[in-house]
Coordinates of C-alpha atoms in Angstrom, one line a residue:
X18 CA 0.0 0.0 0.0
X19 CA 1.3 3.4 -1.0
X20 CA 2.4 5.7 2.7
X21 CA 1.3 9.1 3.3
X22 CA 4.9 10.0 2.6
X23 CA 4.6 8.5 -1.0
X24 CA 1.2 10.4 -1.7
X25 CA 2.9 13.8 -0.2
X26 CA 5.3 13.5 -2.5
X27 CA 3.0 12.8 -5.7
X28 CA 1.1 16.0 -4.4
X29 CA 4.9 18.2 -4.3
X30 CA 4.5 17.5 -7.4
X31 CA 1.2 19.9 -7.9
X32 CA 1.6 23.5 -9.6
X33 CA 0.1 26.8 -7.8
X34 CA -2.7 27.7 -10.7
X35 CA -1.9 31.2 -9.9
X36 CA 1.7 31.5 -9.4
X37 CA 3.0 28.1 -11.5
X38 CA 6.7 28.4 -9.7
X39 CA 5.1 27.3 -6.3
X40 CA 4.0 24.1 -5.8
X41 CA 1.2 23.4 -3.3
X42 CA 3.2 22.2 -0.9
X43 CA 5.1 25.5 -1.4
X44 CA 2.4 27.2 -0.4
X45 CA 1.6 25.3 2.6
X46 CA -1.9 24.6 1.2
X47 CA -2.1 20.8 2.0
X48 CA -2.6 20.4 5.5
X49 CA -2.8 16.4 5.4
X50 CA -3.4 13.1 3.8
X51 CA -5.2 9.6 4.7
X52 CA -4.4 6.6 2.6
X53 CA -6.8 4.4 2.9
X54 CA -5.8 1.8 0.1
X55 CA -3.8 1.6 -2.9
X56 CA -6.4 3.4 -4.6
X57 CA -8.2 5.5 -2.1
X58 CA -6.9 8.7 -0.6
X59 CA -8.2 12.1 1.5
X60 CA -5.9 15.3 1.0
X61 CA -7.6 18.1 3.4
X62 CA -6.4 21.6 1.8
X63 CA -6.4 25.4 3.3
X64 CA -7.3 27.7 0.8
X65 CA -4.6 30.7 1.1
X66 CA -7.5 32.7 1.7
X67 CA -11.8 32.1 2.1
X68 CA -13.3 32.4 -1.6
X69 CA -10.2 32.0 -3.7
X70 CA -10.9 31.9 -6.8
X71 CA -8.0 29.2 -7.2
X72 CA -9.1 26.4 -5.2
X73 CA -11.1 24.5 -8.1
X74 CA -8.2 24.3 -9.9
X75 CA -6.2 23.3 -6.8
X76 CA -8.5 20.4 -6.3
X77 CA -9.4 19.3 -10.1
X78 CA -5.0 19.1 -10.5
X79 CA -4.8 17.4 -7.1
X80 CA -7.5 14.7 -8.3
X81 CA -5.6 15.0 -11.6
X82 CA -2.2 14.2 -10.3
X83 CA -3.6 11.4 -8.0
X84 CA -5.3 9.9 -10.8
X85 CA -2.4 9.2 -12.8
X86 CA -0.6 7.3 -9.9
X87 CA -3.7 4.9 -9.9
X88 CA -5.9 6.4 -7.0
X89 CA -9.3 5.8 -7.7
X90 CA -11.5 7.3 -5.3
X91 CA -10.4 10.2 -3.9
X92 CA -11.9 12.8 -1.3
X93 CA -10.3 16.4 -1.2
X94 CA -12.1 18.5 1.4
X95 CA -11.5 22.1 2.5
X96 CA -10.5 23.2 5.7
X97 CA -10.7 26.4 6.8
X98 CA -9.7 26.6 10.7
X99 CA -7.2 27.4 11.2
X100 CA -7.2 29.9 8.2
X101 CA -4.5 29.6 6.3
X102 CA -1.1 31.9 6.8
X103 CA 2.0 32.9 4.8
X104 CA 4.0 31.2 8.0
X105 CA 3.0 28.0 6.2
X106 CA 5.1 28.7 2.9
X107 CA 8.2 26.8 2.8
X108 CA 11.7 29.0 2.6
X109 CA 12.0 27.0 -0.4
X110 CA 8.7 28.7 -1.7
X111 CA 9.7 32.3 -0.9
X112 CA 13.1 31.7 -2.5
X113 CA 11.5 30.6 -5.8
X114 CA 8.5 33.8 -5.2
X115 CA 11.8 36.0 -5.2
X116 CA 13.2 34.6 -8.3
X117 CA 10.1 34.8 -10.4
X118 CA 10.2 38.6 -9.9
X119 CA 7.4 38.6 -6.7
X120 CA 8.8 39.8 -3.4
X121 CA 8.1 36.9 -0.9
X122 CA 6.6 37.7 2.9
X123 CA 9.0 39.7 4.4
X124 CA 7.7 38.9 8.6
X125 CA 5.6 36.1 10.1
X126 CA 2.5 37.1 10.8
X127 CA 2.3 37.5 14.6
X128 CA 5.7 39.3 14.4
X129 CA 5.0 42.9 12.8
X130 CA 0.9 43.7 12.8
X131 CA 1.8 46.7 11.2
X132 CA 1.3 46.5 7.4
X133 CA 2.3 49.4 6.6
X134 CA 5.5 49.4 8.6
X135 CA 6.8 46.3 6.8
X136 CA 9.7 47.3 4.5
X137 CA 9.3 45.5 1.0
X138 CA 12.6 44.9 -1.2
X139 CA 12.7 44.7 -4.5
X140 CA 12.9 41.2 -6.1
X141 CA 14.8 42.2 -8.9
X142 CA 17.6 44.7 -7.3
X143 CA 16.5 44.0 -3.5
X144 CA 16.8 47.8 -2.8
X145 CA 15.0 48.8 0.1
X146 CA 13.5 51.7 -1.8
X147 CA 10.4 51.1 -2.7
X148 CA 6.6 52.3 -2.4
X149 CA 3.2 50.8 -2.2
X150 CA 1.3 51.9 -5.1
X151 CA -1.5 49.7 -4.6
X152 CA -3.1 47.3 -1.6
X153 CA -4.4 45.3 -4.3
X154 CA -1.8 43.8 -6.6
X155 CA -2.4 40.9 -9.3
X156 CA -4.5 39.0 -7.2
X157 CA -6.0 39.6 -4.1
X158 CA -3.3 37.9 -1.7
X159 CA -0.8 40.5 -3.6
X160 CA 0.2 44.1 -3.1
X161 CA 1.4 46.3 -6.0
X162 CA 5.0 48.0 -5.3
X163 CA 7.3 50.2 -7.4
X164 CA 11.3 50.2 -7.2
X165 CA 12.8 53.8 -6.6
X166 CA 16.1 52.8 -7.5
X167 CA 15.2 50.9 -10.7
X168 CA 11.8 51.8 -11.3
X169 CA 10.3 48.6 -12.3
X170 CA 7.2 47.8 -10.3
X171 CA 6.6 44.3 -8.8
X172 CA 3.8 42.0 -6.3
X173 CA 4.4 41.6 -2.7
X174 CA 3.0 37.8 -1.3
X175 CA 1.2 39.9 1.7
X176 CA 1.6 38.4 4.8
X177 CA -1.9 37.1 6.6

């Protein structure tokens, strides 16, 4: 019988819809897996936030992926306390966010409850100069930032 550790690593195999660098297990969205046969599984997921738009894809490539390692029946069910936070991305995650051109969370959440005090580098020059043009960036978990020192502007992963 496959192990949970064999199915986890199937699902680190799963894409971000939104931001395809990050895998789920990136993000910290699968919160845990039941095997209960070769063929039957439960993945309980966190959506990063209530009403994301993202989560039926999440779940249709989870069931996806699954299904091409031979699991037949399989349950995926939402979980929504405790919400979801950006202290469950991997450093792995924020490495690859940083890379990609989006500036990763730069605190943990219970550490700076201050927004606006958080300073934001730039993912591209990481200059500390830089200025919140928007709370909303390219999707909703995002803010929208420009560089001062090379002007280009870039998302922030906001941290909740």
């Amino acid at each position: 019988m496959k192990s949970v550790s064999d199915v986890k690593k199937i699902l680190a195999q799963v894409s971000d819809p939104e931001v395809p660098v990050l895998t789920l297990e990136d993000l910290g969205v699968i919160r845990d897996v039941h095997v209960h046969s070769d063929t039957e599984v439960t993945v309980l997921i966190t959506p990063t936030y209530t009403g994301c738009p993202a989560m039926d894809m999440m779940t249709s490539n989870i069931r996806m992926e699954l299904m091409s390692h031979g699991f037949k029946q399989i349950i995926i069910h939402q979980v929504l306390s405790p919400a979801w936070t950006t202290d469950w991305m991997s450093e792995a995650g924020k490495k690859k966010l940083k890379a990609y051109g989006i500036c990763p969370p730069q605190y943990r959440v219970n550490e700076n409850p201050h927004y606006e005090a958080a300073i934001v580098p730039c993912p591209r020059c990481d200059s500390k100069d830089t200025e919140l043009i928007s709370q909303h960036g390219s999707t909703a978990c995002k803010a929208l930032y420009k560089c001062l020192d090379c002007l280009e502007p870039f998302d922030y992963f906001k941290c909740h």
